[in-house]
Amino acid sequence: MNQDYCCPISGSPFTHVHWPDHHPVGLVMDGVAIPGLGEQIYQWGGGQPFNAECLYVATRWEAVSDLSPWLVWLSGPEDPVLEGFLEQGAVKEQGYLLVSATDRATCTRWMRSHLQVEMSPGCDELVRIAHPALARTVIGGNLPRFPTRAVDRLIVPDRISEQWHLIEPPAVQSGSTVDQPGKMMAAPDLSSAFEAFDRRKDALQIWNSLEQSVRNQLGGPELRDAYPALGKTLEEARGSGCNSLREVMQFLFATLPQRADSNPVTETAPHWIKDEQ
């Protein structure tokens, strides 16, 4: 997999990446991160026609469609839905872009085949496939190996580096036209991707709760500068037996220089950490 920085996340990636002439471009958005996503897409569309798919519809997960990822097929780099997403959702990692290697219907079926994973025989779990950090590994990391080449490349926002990532396989491969099975199967590399996603999510949740003075001690004030130290501290905390975010926060403050005349754990830990059982 080739993965390169493309351009700052504050702008459109299509100022640096050519809009493909013969391949559909889709915007995948996370229904967990954007409440009322279907209505939001409609508002961004401004009454103009658009082609959108709620990916849980027509699957066994249709009952929880309020949390479903959506796939919107874009009309061009100035598509109003894309413009709305770029203004509000990209910097929050609420979705990503994909360039299809096939037609829209086939690519949509392929995306639906990656909504769930069988972690053990008869035990299926939903995959948050619309989150860009997870898509980078689950989809982007496997582009050369998928039997069906439905996705040509991904364009993914990264909050930590504040850049768009362009993810594409090392070489174009001729894939099979056979449909993927109805779900993914658990494998060691897939489990590692899920664990890395959970660790990253915890790190960002803790970062959001930290005061500026603590961020500076970690190498901030920008997340991209502080994240290596933050990630290392969290790994050490987990290795020391810290299992909850509250315990991780306490470990973090114990390893940082103490601020005079203050109790950082009490002052900085937000309500969801202090009240955690």
Short mmCIF file of C-alpha atoms in Angstrom, two decimals:
data_model
loop_
_atom_site.label_atom_id
_atom_site.label_comp_id
_atom_site.label_asym_id
_atom_site.label_seq_id
_atom_site.Cartn_x
_atom_site.Cartn_y
_atom_site.Cartn_z
CA MET A 1 0.00 0.00 0.00
CA ASN A 2 1.21 3.48 -0.88
CA GLN A 3 0.14 6.15 1.59
CA ASP A 4 1.21 9.72 1.02
CA TYR A 5 0.34 13.08 2.48
CA CYS A 6 -1.73 14.93 -0.03
CA CYS A 7 -2.55 18.42 1.28
CA PRO A 8 -3.73 20.21 4.45
CA ILE A 9 -7.02 18.97 5.87
CA SER A 10 -8.34 22.53 5.96
CA GLY A 11 -8.85 22.50 2.17
CA SER A 12 -10.26 20.22 -0.50
CA PRO A 13 -7.99 17.34 -1.51
CA PHE A 14 -9.03 17.95 -5.11
CA THR A 15 -6.92 21.08 -5.20
CA HIS A 16 -3.97 18.65 -5.31
CA VAL A 17 -5.52 15.38 -6.54
CA HIS A 18 -6.96 15.13 -10.04
CA TRP A 19 -10.66 14.32 -10.15
CA PRO A 20 -10.82 11.02 -12.05
CA ASP A 21 -12.33 11.18 -15.51
CA HIS A 22 -13.79 7.68 -15.69
CA HIS A 23 -14.15 6.45 -12.10
CA PRO A 24 -17.01 7.30 -9.70
CA VAL A 25 -16.04 9.22 -6.56
CA GLY A 26 -17.91 8.47 -3.36
CA LEU A 27 -18.08 10.24 0.00
CA VAL A 28 -18.41 7.77 2.90
CA MET A 29 -19.80 9.39 6.06
CA ASP A 30 -20.06 8.09 9.60
CA GLY A 31 -23.57 7.95 11.07
CA VAL A 32 -22.12 7.47 14.55
CA ALA A 33 -20.24 10.78 14.34
CA ILE A 34 -22.97 12.78 12.56
CA PRO A 35 -26.41 12.55 14.23
CA GLY A 36 -29.27 12.62 11.74
CA LEU A 37 -26.87 12.00 8.88
CA GLY A 38 -29.55 11.46 6.25
CA GLU A 39 -31.13 14.83 7.02
CA GLN A 40 -27.69 16.46 7.10
CA ILE A 41 -26.90 15.15 3.62
CA TYR A 42 -30.21 16.53 2.37
CA GLN A 43 -29.41 19.95 3.86
CA TRP A 44 -25.94 20.00 2.34
CA GLY A 45 -27.45 19.05 -1.00
CA GLY A 46 -29.55 22.23 -0.89
CA GLY A 47 -32.45 20.66 -2.75
CA GLN A 48 -30.28 19.56 -5.68
CA PRO A 49 -30.50 15.93 -6.89
CA PHE A 50 -27.94 13.58 -5.34
CA ASN A 51 -27.24 9.85 -5.26
CA ALA A 52 -26.89 8.53 -1.70
CA GLU A 53 -27.05 5.09 -0.09
CA CYS A 54 -27.79 4.31 3.56
CA LEU A 55 -25.59 1.22 3.82
CA TYR A 56 -27.55 -0.53 6.59
CA VAL A 57 -30.75 -0.51 4.50
CA ALA A 58 -31.52 -3.94 3.01
CA THR A 59 -29.15 -5.63 5.50
CA ARG A 60 -29.74 -7.38 8.83
CA TRP A 61 -28.71 -4.10 10.51
CA GLU A 62 -31.54 -2.03 9.06
CA ALA A 63 -33.14 -1.63 12.52
CA VAL A 64 -30.21 0.59 13.59
CA SER A 65 -30.10 2.67 10.42
CA ASP A 66 -29.88 5.85 12.50
CA LEU A 67 -26.22 4.91 13.05
CA SER A 68 -25.60 3.72 9.51
CA PRO A 69 -22.74 4.90 7.32
CA TRP A 70 -23.84 6.60 4.12
CA LEU A 71 -22.23 6.51 0.70
CA VAL A 72 -22.87 9.58 -1.45
CA TRP A 73 -21.82 9.50 -5.09
CA LEU A 74 -20.46 12.91 -6.00
CA SER A 75 -21.06 14.88 -9.17
CA GLY A 76 -17.71 16.66 -9.14
CA PRO A 77 -15.22 18.56 -6.95
CA GLU A 78 -17.80 21.31 -6.38
CA ASP A 79 -20.62 18.97 -5.35
CA PRO A 80 -22.64 20.76 -2.61
CA VAL A 81 -22.64 17.67 -0.33
CA LEU A 82 -18.85 17.50 -0.60
CA GLU A 83 -18.55 21.22 0.13
CA GLY A 84 -20.73 20.84 3.23
CA PHE A 85 -18.65 17.92 4.45
CA LEU A 86 -15.37 19.76 3.85
CA GLU A 87 -16.60 22.73 5.88
CA GLN A 88 -17.82 20.72 8.86
CA GLY A 89 -16.86 17.06 8.82
CA ALA A 90 -13.36 16.54 7.47
CA VAL A 91 -11.42 18.05 10.39
CA LYS A 92 -13.51 15.95 12.78
CA GLU A 93 -12.77 12.71 10.89
CA GLN A 94 -16.45 12.14 10.13
CA GLY A 95 -15.86 10.44 6.79
CA TYR A 96 -13.57 9.99 3.80
CA LEU A 97 -13.51 9.79 0.01
CA LEU A 98 -13.13 6.76 -2.18
CA VAL A 99 -12.49 6.39 -5.90
CA SER A 100 -14.27 3.33 -7.22
CA ALA A 101 -12.59 0.88 -9.58
CA THR A 102 -15.96 -0.31 -10.86
CA ASP A 103 -19.53 0.92 -11.28
CA ARG A 104 -21.47 2.50 -8.42
CA ALA A 105 -23.80 -0.44 -7.77
CA THR A 106 -20.95 -2.95 -7.54
CA CYS A 107 -18.95 -0.71 -5.25
CA THR A 108 -21.96 -0.18 -2.99
CA ARG A 109 -22.47 -3.95 -2.69
CA TRP A 110 -18.79 -4.33 -1.90
CA MET A 111 -19.00 -1.72 0.87
CA ARG A 112 -22.00 -3.52 2.36
CA SER A 113 -19.94 -6.71 2.45
CA HIS A 114 -17.54 -4.97 4.84
CA LEU A 115 -20.08 -3.75 7.36
CA GLN A 116 -19.60 -6.71 9.69
CA VAL A 117 -16.92 -9.11 10.79
CA GLU A 118 -17.23 -12.61 12.22
CA MET A 119 -15.04 -12.43 15.32
CA SER A 120 -15.80 -16.05 16.22
CA PRO A 121 -18.09 -18.71 14.70
CA GLY A 122 -21.64 -17.37 14.77
CA CYS A 123 -20.61 -14.11 16.48
CA ASP A 124 -20.83 -11.10 14.15
CA GLU A 125 -19.92 -7.52 15.03
CA LEU A 126 -20.48 -4.29 13.14
CA VAL A 127 -17.40 -2.53 11.81
CA ARG A 128 -17.29 1.26 11.95
CA ILE A 129 -16.22 1.24 8.34
CA ALA A 130 -17.05 4.91 7.74
CA HIS A 131 -14.45 6.15 10.23
CA PRO A 132 -11.39 7.21 8.22
CA ALA A 133 -8.82 5.93 10.74
CA LEU A 134 -10.29 2.43 10.58
CA ALA A 135 -10.86 2.51 6.83
CA ARG A 136 -7.16 3.28 6.33
CA THR A 137 -6.24 -0.14 7.70
CA VAL A 138 -9.27 -2.34 7.04
CA ILE A 139 -9.74 -1.14 3.44
CA GLY A 140 -6.60 0.82 2.56
CA GLY A 141 -4.23 -1.75 4.00
CA ASN A 142 -5.82 -4.53 1.97
CA LEU A 143 -6.41 -2.91 -1.43
CA PRO A 144 -3.89 -5.17 -3.22
CA ARG A 145 -5.32 -8.34 -1.64
CA PHE A 146 -9.08 -8.00 -2.11
CA PRO A 147 -10.38 -10.56 -4.65
CA THR A 148 -12.80 -7.95 -6.02
CA ARG A 149 -11.13 -4.70 -6.96
CA ALA A 150 -14.02 -2.39 -6.12
CA VAL A 151 -12.01 0.49 -4.62
CA ASP A 152 -9.19 2.08 -6.58
CA ARG A 153 -7.97 4.43 -3.86
CA LEU A 154 -8.96 6.25 -0.68
CA ILE A 155 -8.54 9.91 0.23
CA VAL A 156 -8.65 10.05 4.02
CA PRO A 157 -8.52 12.97 6.48
CA ASP A 158 -6.17 12.57 9.44
CA ARG A 159 -6.85 14.79 12.43
CA ILE A 160 -3.47 14.10 14.01
CA SER A 161 -1.28 15.13 11.07
CA GLU A 162 -3.90 17.65 9.86
CA GLN A 163 -3.38 16.28 6.36
CA TRP A 164 -5.30 14.34 3.75
CA HIS A 165 -3.80 10.92 3.00
CA LEU A 166 -3.92 9.45 -0.48
CA ILE A 167 -3.99 5.65 -0.17
CA GLU A 168 -3.58 3.44 -3.19
CA PRO A 169 -2.17 -0.03 -3.92
CA PRO A 170 1.43 -0.27 -5.14
CA ALA A 171 0.31 -1.39 -8.59
CA VAL A 172 -2.93 -1.84 -10.49
CA GLN A 173 -4.05 -5.44 -10.22
CA SER A 174 -6.72 -7.21 -12.22
CA GLY A 175 -9.24 -8.44 -9.70
CA SER A 176 -11.93 -11.05 -9.87
CA THR A 177 -15.50 -10.03 -10.60
CA VAL A 178 -16.84 -12.54 -8.06
CA ASP A 179 -18.76 -10.87 -5.26
CA GLN A 180 -17.23 -10.75 -1.81
CA PRO A 181 -18.86 -12.89 0.90
CA GLY A 182 -21.48 -11.20 3.07
CA LYS A 183 -19.00 -10.40 5.84
CA MET A 184 -15.33 -10.26 6.73
CA MET A 185 -13.69 -12.97 8.78
CA ALA A 186 -11.53 -12.19 11.79
CA ALA A 187 -7.78 -12.54 11.29
CA PRO A 188 -4.79 -11.50 13.42
CA ASP A 189 -4.02 -8.44 11.29
CA LEU A 190 -7.68 -7.38 11.38
CA SER A 191 -7.82 -7.74 15.17
CA SER A 192 -4.65 -5.66 15.43
CA ALA A 193 -6.26 -2.95 13.29
CA PHE A 194 -9.29 -2.83 15.60
CA GLU A 195 -7.06 -2.63 18.69
CA ALA A 196 -4.99 0.18 17.17
CA PHE A 197 -8.19 2.06 16.31
CA ASP A 198 -9.44 1.74 19.90
CA ARG A 199 -6.10 2.98 21.30
CA ARG A 200 -6.13 5.94 18.94
CA LYS A 201 -9.73 6.77 19.87
CA ASP A 202 -8.84 6.70 23.59
CA ALA A 203 -5.83 8.95 23.00
CA LEU A 204 -7.93 11.54 21.17
CA GLN A 205 -10.62 11.39 23.85
CA ILE A 206 -8.02 12.10 26.52
CA TRP A 207 -6.45 14.88 24.42
CA ASN A 208 -9.83 16.60 24.16
CA SER A 209 -10.04 16.70 27.96
CA LEU A 210 -6.58 18.15 28.65
CA GLU A 211 -5.87 21.74 29.62
CA GLN A 212 -3.45 23.69 27.46
CA SER A 213 -0.71 23.59 30.09
CA VAL A 214 -0.78 19.78 30.12
CA ARG A 215 -0.80 19.67 26.33
CA ASN A 216 2.30 21.84 26.32
CA GLN A 217 4.05 19.42 28.67
CA LEU A 218 3.35 16.64 26.19
CA GLY A 219 4.98 18.63 23.38
CA GLY A 220 1.95 20.62 22.18
CA PRO A 221 0.09 22.87 21.81
CA GLU A 222 -0.76 21.15 18.51
CA LEU A 223 -1.95 17.56 18.54
CA ARG A 224 0.46 16.51 15.79
CA ASP A 225 3.40 17.56 18.00
CA ALA A 226 2.11 16.05 21.24
CA TYR A 227 0.68 12.80 19.90
CA PRO A 228 3.91 10.72 19.95
CA ALA A 229 4.44 11.43 23.66
CA LEU A 230 0.74 10.97 24.41
CA GLY A 231 0.61 7.66 22.58
CA LYS A 232 3.75 6.40 24.31
CA THR A 233 2.38 7.35 27.73
CA LEU A 234 -0.88 5.55 27.04
CA GLU A 235 1.00 2.41 25.98
CA GLU A 236 2.98 2.56 29.23
CA ALA A 237 -0.21 3.06 31.21
CA ARG A 238 -1.84 0.01 29.65
CA GLY A 239 1.34 -1.98 30.28
CA SER A 240 1.20 -0.95 33.93
CA GLY A 241 -2.28 -2.39 34.32
CA CYS A 242 -4.41 0.71 33.75
CA ASN A 243 -7.67 -0.55 32.27
CA SER A 244 -10.00 2.44 32.45
CA LEU A 245 -9.61 5.94 31.01
CA ARG A 246 -9.67 7.31 34.56
CA GLU A 247 -6.69 5.14 35.50
CA VAL A 248 -4.88 6.13 32.32
CA MET A 249 -5.43 9.81 33.11
CA GLN A 250 -4.07 9.33 36.62
CA PHE A 251 -1.01 7.57 35.21
CA LEU A 252 -0.52 10.39 32.71
CA PHE A 253 -0.50 13.07 35.39
CA ALA A 254 1.74 11.00 37.65
CA THR A 255 4.39 10.91 34.92
CA LEU A 256 4.22 14.63 34.10
CA PRO A 257 5.87 17.35 36.17
CA GLN A 258 3.43 18.38 38.87
CA ARG A 259 1.97 21.87 38.59
CA ALA A 260 2.37 23.95 41.68
CA ASP A 261 -0.62 24.41 43.99
CA SER A 262 -3.02 22.46 41.79
CA ASN A 263 -4.60 19.06 41.54
CA PRO A 264 -4.47 18.28 37.81
CA VAL A 265 -6.49 15.08 38.04
CA THR A 266 -9.40 16.87 39.66
CA GLU A 267 -9.14 19.98 37.50
CA THR A 268 -8.61 18.33 34.15
CA ALA A 269 -10.57 15.08 34.23
CA PRO A 270 -13.95 15.68 32.64
CA HIS A 271 -17.28 14.48 34.00
CA TRP A 272 -17.27 11.24 32.02
CA ILE A 273 -13.94 10.24 33.57
CA LYS A 274 -14.61 11.30 37.16
CA ASP A 275 -17.94 9.49 37.21
CA GLU A 276 -16.72 6.33 35.51
CA GLN A 277 -17.55 3.21 37.46
#
